[in-house]
Short mmCIF file of C-alpha atoms and ligand atoms in Angstrom, two decimals:
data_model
loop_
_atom_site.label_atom_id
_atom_site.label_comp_id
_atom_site.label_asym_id
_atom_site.label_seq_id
_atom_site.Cartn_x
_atom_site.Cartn_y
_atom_site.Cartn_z
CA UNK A 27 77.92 -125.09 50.67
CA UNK A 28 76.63 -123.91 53.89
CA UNK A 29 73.44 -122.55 55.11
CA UNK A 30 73.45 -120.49 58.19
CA UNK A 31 73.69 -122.41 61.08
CA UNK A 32 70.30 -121.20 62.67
CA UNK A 33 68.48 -123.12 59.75
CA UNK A 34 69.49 -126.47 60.37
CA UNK A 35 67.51 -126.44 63.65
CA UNK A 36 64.15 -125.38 61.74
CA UNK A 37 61.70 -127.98 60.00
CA UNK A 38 60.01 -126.53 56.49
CA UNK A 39 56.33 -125.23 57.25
CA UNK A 40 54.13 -128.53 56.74
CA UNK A 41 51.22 -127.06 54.68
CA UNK A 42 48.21 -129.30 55.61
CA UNK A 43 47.44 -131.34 52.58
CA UNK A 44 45.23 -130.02 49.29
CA UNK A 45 41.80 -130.91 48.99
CA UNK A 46 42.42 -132.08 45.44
CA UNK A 47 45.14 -134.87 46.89
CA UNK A 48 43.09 -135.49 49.82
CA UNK A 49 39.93 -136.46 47.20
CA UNK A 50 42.13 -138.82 45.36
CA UNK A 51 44.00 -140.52 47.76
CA UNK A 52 40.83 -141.79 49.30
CA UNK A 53 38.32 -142.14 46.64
CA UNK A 54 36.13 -138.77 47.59
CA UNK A 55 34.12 -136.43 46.10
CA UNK A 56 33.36 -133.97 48.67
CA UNK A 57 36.10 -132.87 50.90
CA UNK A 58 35.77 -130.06 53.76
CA UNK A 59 38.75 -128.13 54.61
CA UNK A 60 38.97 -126.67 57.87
CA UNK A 61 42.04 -126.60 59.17
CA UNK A 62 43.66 -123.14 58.33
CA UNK A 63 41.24 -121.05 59.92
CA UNK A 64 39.83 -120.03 56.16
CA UNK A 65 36.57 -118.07 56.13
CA UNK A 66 33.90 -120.88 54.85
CA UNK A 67 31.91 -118.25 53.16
CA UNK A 68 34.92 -116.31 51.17
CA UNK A 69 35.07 -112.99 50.75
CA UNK A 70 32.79 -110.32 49.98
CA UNK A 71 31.45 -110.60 46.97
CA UNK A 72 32.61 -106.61 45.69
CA UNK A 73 36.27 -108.14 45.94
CA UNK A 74 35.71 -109.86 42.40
CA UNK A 75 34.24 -107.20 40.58
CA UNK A 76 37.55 -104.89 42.33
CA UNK A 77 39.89 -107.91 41.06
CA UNK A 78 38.45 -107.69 37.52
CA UNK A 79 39.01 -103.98 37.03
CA UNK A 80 42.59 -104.40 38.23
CA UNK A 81 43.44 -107.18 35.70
CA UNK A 82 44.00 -104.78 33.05
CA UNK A 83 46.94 -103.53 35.18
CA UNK A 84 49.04 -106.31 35.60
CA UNK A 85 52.27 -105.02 33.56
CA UNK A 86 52.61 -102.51 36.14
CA UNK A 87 54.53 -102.68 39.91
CA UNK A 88 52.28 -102.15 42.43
CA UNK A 89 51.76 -99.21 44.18
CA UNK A 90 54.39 -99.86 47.24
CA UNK A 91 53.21 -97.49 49.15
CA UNK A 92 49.36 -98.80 49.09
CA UNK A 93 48.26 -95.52 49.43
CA UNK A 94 44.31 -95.86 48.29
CA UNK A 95 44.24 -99.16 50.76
CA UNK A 96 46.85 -96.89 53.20
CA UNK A 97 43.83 -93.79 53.12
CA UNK A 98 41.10 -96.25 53.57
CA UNK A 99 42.54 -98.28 56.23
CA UNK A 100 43.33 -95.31 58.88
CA UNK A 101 40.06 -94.30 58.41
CA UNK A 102 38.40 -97.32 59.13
CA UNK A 103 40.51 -97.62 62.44
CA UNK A 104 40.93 -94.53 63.46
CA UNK A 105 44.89 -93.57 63.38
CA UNK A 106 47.32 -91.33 60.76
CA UNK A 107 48.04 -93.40 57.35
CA UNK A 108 51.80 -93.45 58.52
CA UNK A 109 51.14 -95.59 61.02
CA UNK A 110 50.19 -98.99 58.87
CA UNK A 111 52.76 -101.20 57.86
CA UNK A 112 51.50 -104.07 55.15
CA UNK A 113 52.89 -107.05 54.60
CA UNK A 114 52.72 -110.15 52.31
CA UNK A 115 50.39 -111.56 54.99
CA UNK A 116 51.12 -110.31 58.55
CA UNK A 117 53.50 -113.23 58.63
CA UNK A 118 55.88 -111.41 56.90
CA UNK A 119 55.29 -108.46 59.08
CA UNK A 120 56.77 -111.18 61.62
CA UNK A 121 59.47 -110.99 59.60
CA UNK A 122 60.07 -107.75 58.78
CA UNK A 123 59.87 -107.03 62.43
CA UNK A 124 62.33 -110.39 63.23
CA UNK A 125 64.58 -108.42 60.38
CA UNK A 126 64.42 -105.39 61.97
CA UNK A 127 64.75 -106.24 65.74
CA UNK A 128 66.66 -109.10 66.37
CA UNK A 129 70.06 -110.69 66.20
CA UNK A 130 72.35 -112.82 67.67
CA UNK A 131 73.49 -112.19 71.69
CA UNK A 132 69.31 -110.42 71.76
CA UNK A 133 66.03 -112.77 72.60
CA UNK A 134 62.86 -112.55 72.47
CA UNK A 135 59.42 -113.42 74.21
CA UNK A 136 56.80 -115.23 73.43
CA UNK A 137 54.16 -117.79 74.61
CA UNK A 138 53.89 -121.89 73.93
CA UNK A 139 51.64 -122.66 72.04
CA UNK A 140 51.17 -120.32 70.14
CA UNK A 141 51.41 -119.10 66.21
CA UNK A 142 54.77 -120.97 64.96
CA UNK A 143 55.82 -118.05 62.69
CA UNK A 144 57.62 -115.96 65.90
CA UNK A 145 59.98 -118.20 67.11
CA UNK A 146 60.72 -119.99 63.17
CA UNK A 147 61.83 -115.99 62.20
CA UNK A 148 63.44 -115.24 65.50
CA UNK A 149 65.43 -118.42 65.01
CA UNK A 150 66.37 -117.08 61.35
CA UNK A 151 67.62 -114.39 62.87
CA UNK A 152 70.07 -116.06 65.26
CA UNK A 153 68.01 -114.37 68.40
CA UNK A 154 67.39 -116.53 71.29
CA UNK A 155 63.70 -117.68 72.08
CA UNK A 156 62.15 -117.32 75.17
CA UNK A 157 59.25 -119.56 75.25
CA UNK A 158 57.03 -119.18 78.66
CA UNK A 159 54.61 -121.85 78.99
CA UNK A 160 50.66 -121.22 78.57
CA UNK A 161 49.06 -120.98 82.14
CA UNK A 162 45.18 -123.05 81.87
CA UNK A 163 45.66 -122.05 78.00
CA UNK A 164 46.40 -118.29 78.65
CA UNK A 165 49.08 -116.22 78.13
CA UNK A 166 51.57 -116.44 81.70
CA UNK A 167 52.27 -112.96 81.33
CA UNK A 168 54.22 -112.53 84.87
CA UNK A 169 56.21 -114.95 83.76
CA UNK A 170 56.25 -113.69 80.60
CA UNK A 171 57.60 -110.09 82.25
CA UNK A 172 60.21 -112.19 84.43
CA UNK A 173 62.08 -113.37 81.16
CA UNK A 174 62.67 -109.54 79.86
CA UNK A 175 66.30 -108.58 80.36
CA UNK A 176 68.45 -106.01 78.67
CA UNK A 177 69.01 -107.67 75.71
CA UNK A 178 65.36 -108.38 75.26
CA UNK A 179 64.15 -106.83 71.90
CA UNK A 180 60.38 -108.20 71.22
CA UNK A 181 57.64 -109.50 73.29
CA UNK A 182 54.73 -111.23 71.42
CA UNK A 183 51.35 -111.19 72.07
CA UNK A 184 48.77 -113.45 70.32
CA UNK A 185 45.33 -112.96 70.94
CA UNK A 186 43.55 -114.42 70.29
CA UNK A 187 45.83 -116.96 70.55
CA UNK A 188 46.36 -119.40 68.04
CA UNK A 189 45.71 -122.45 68.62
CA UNK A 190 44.08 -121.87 71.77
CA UNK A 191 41.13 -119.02 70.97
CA UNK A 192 41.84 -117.69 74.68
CA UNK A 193 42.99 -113.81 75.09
CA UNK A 194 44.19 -111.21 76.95
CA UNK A 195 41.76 -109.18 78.68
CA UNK A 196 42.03 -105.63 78.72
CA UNK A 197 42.98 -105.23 82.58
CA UNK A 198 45.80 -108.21 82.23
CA UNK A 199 47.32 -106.08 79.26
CA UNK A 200 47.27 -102.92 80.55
CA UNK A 201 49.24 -103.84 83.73
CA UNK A 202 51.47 -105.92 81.47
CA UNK A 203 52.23 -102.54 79.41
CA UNK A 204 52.66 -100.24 82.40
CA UNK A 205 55.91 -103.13 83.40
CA UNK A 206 57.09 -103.80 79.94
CA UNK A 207 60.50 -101.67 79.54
CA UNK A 208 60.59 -99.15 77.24
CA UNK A 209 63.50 -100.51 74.96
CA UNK A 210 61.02 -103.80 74.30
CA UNK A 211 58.63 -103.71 71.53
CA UNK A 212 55.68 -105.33 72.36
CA UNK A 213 53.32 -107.26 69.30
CA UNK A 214 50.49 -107.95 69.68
CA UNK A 215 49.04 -110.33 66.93
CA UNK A 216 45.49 -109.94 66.40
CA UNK A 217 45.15 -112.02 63.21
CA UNK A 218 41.62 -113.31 64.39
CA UNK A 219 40.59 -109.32 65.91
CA UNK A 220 36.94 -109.19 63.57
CA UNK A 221 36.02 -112.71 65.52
CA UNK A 222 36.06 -111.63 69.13
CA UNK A 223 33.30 -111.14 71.52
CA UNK A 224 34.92 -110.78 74.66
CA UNK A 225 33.54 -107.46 76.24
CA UNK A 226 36.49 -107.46 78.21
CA UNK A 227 38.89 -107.14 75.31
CA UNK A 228 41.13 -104.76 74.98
CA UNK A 229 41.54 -102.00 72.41
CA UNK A 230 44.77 -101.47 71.39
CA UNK A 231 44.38 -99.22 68.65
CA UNK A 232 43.89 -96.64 71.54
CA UNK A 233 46.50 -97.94 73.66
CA UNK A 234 48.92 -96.35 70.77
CA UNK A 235 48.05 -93.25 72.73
CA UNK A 236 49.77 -94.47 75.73
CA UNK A 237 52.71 -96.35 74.82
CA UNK A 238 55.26 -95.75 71.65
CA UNK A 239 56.66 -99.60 72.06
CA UNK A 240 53.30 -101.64 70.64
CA UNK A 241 52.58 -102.82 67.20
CA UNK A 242 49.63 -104.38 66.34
CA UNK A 243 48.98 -106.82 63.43
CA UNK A 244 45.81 -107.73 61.63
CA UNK A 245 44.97 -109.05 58.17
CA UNK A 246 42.64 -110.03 55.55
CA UNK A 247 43.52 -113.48 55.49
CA UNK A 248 40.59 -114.53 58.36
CA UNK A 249 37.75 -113.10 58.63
CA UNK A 250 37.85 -110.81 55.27
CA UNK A 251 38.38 -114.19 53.56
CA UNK A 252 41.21 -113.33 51.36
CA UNK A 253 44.03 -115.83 52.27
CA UNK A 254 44.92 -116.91 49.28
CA UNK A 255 46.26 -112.40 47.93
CA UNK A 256 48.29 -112.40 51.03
CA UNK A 257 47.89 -109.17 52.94
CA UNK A 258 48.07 -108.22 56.30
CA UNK A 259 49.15 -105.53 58.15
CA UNK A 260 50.85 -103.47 61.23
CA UNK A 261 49.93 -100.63 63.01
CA UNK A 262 52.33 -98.60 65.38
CA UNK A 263 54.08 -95.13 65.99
CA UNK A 264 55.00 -93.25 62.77
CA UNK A 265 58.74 -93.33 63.97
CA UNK A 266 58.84 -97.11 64.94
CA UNK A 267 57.41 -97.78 61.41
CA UNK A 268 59.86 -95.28 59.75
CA UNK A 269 62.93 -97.20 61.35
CA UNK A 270 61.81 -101.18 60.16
CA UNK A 271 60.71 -99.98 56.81
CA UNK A 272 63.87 -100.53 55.23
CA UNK A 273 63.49 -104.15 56.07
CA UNK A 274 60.50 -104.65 54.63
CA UNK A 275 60.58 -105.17 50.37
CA UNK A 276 59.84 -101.95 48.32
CA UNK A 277 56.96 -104.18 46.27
CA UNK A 278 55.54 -106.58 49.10
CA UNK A 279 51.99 -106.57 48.33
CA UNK A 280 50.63 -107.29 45.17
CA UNK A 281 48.29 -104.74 43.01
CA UNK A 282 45.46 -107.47 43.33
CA UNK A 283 46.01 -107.83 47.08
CA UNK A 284 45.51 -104.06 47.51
CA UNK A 285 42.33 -103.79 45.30
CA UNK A 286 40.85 -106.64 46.78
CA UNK A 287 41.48 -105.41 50.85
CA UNK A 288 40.21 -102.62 50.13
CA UNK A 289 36.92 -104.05 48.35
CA UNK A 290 36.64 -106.19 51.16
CA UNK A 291 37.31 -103.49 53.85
CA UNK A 292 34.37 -101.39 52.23
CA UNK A 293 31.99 -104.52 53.05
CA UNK A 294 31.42 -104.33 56.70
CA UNK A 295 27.84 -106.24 56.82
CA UNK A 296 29.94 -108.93 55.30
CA UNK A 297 32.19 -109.09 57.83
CA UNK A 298 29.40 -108.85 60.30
CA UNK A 299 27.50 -112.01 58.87
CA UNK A 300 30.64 -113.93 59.14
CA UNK A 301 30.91 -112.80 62.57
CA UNK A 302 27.55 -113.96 63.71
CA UNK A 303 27.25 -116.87 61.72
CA UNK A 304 30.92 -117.81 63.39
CA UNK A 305 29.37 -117.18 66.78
CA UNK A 306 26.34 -119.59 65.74
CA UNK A 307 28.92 -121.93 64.90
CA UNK A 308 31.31 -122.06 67.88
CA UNK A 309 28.01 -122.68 69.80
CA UNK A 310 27.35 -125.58 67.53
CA UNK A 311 30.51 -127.15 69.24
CA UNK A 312 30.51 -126.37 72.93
CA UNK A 313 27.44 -127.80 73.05
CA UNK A 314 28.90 -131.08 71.53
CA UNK A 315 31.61 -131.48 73.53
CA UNK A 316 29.26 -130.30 76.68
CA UNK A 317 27.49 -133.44 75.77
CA UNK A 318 30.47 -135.38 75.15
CA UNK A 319 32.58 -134.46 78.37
CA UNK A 320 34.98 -132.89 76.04
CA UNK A 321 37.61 -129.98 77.16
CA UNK A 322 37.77 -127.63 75.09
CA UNK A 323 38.78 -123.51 75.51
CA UNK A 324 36.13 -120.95 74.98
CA UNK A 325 37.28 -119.50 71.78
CA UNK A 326 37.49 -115.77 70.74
CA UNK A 327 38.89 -116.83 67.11
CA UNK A 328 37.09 -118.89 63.71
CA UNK A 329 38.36 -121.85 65.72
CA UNK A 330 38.25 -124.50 68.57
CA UNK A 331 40.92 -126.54 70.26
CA UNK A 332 38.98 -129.63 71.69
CA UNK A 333 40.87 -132.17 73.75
CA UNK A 334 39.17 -135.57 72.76
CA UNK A 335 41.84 -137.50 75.56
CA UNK A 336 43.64 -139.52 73.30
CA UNK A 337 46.03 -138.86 70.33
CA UNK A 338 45.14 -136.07 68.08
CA UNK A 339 46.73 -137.70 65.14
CA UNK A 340 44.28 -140.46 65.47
CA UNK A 341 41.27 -138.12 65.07
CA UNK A 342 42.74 -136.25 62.09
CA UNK A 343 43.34 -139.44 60.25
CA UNK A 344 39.92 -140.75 61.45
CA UNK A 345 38.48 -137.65 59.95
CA UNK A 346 40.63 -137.24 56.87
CA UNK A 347 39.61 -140.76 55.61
CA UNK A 348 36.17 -139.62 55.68
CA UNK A 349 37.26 -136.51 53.86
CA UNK A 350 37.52 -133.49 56.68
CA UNK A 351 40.65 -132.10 57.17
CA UNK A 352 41.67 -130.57 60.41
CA UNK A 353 44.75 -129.90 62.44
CA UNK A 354 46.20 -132.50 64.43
CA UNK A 355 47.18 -131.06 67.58
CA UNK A 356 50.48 -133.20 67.74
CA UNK A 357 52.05 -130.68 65.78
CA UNK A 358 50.69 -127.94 67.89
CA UNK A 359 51.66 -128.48 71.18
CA UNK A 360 48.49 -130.21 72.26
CA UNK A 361 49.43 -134.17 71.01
CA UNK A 362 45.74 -134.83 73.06
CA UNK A 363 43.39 -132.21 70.69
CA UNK A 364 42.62 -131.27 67.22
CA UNK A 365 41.98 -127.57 66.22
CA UNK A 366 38.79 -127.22 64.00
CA UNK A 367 38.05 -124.32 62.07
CA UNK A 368 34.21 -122.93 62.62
CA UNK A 369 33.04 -123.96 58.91
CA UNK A 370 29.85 -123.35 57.98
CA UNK A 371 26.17 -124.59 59.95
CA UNK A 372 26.13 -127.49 57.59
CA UNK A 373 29.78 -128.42 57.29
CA UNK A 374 29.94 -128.10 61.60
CA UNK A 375 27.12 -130.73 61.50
CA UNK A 376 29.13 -133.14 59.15
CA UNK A 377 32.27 -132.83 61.31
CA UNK A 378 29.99 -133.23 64.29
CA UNK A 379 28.38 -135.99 62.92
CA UNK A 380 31.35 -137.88 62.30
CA UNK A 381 33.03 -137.07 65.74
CA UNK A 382 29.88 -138.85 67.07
CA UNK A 383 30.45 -141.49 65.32
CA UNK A 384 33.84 -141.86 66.13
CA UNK A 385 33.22 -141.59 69.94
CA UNK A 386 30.75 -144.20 69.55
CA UNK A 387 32.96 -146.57 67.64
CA UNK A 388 35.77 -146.48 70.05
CA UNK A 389 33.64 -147.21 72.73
CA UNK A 390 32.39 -150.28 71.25
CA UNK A 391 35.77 -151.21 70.28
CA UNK A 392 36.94 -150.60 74.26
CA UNK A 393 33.41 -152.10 76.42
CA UNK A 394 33.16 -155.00 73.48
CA UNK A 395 28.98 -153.75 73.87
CA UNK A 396 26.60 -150.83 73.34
CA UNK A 397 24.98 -149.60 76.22
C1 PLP B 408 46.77 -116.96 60.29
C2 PLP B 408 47.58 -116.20 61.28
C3 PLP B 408 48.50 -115.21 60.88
C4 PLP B 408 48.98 -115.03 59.50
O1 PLP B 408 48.11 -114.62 58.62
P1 PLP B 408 48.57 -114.08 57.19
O2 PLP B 408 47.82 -114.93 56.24
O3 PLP B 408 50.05 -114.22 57.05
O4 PLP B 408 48.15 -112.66 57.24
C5 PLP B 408 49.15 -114.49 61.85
N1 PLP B 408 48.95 -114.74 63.14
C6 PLP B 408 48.11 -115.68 63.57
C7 PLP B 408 47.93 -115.91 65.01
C8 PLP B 408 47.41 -116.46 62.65
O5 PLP B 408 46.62 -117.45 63.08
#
């Protein structure tokens, strides 16, 4: 047998490992996960009650059309129902759009770093992947405009960008836009949008207005805390939408998914604890790598890239034995850093703690004293 040929050059996603394995491979009892950019307080609590209700439904599809979610959803933001796409996560919305855009002899656009899921579908596709460099951790987007040809299908946009937390202001994506071609879709993944605080930040919903060749994607896997349903979503022109939706599966999202987005979109002041609390949090860390000499990028998202100057794998496995679990920037693009999720006050000051400690340790171990 033979798999397409595209496939052999692509690893399998390595899911960071379980907290259950994680507790007995090294004898613990507590173990904090923050490494997928999970919310650390959940969801909102109506989401169970809205779960509950819907188990008596399970013998029947789902509605594929999530039209209660669908109503509820162009309300909240402000735009016609037929403009939402929903996915199975937005990372299948990556693929739908990968499914519906690209092929072999077209390429596409993106940043490195930044989410893996764009170029892995691309790839899948037999496209060819333009990756532009980050400039200082930021999106190069003149560069980025300098790799669009005629065979260029879709540009991607992720901001905040994962794993960096930087973004693109407002002014930066506006004059991007107005230089984009019109035959190029441009996405712009906002998987992190609820965390941001930039002032400067631009709002694309209303930038819909303006140009027919954007689609943006959010979901409820961040900051509404429901990861584990798997829904996210796209929003776009009615006709762009009406032309992928064949690619996308008739029953993508699951009844419970649905219920439970739209529980949790009808909980604002949850979202807006999260928010602050988050905000609280990030603070929690620039001031210990301030204190530290640590480089590290402001952060927009439920998460911080810090660059602790020697391998990131070491860190991880320094904190994993002592049972937190973060992302190893080796795999990232950034062999130097880790990327920590914001967890909660109390879990930031264990991970904190134990950072310390680590610093401290590996000075000893390098100047032989204490100072
Ligand atoms: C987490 C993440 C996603 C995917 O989220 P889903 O769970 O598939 O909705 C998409 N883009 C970025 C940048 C992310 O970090």
């Amino acid at each position: 047998m033979k798999v397409k040929q595209q496939l052999q050059q692509l690893k399998p996603y390595q899911p960071g490992k379980p907290i259950e394995e994680v507790k007995r491979e090294y004898g613990l009892e507590t173990v904090i996960k923050l490494a997928s950019n999970e919310n650390p307080y959940g969801c909102s609590p109506l989401v169970h009650d809205a779960i509950i209700s819907e188990l008596d439904h399970l013998a029947l599809y789902p509605d594929g059309y999530s039209r209660s979610l669908r109503e509820a959803l162009a309300v909240h933001l402000g735009v016609e129902g037929k403009q939402l796409i929903f996915g199975n996560g937005s990372d299948e919305v990556v693929q739908i759009i990968c499914r519906a855009f690209l092929q072999k002899g077209m390429n596409t656009v993106m940043a490195t770093p930044t989410f893996p899921q764009y170029r892995h579908n691309a790839i899948i596709e037999g496209a060819e992947v333009r990756e532009i460099p980050l400039r200082d951790g930021h999106h190069h987007l003149e560069a980025m405009l300098e790799a669009i040809d005629d065979n260029t299908r879709v540009v991607w946009i992720c901001s905040p960008n994962n794993p960096t937390g930087t973004y693109v202001n407002d002014a930066s994506l506006r004059s991007f836009l107005a230089n984009v071609p019109k035959h190029v879709l441009v996405v712009i993944d906002e998987a992190y949008y609820e965390y941001v605080q930039a002032e400067d930040y631009p709002n694309t919903v209303a930038l819909l207005q303006q140009y027919e060749n954007i689609m943006i994607l959010r979901t409820f896997s961040k900051a509404y805390g429901l990861a584990a349903l798997r829904i996210g979503y796209g929003v776009a022109h009615e006709h762009v939408l009406r032309a992928i939706e064949p690619a996308r599966e008739p029953f993508n999202t699951s009844r419970l998914a649905q219920v439970a987005a739209l529980a949790a979109l009808n909980d604002q002041p949850f979202i807006q604890q999260c928010v602050q609390k988050n905000k609280q949090g990030l603070n929690q860390f620039y001031s210990f790598c301030d204190q530290h000499g640590l480089r590290y990028y402001k952060s927009e998202g439920n998460f911080i890239l810090i660059d602790f100057g020697f391998s990131g794998d070491e860190v991880f496995t320094y904190l994993l034995q002592r049972g937190i679990i973060v992302r190893s920037g080796c795999a990232l693009g950034f062999p130097t850093a880790v990327r920590i999720t914001v967890g909660s006050t109390e879990q930031n000051e264990i991970i904190i703690h134990a950072l310390t400690n680590m610093l401290k340790e590996r000075r000893e171990r390098f100047c032989g004293e204490t100072f």
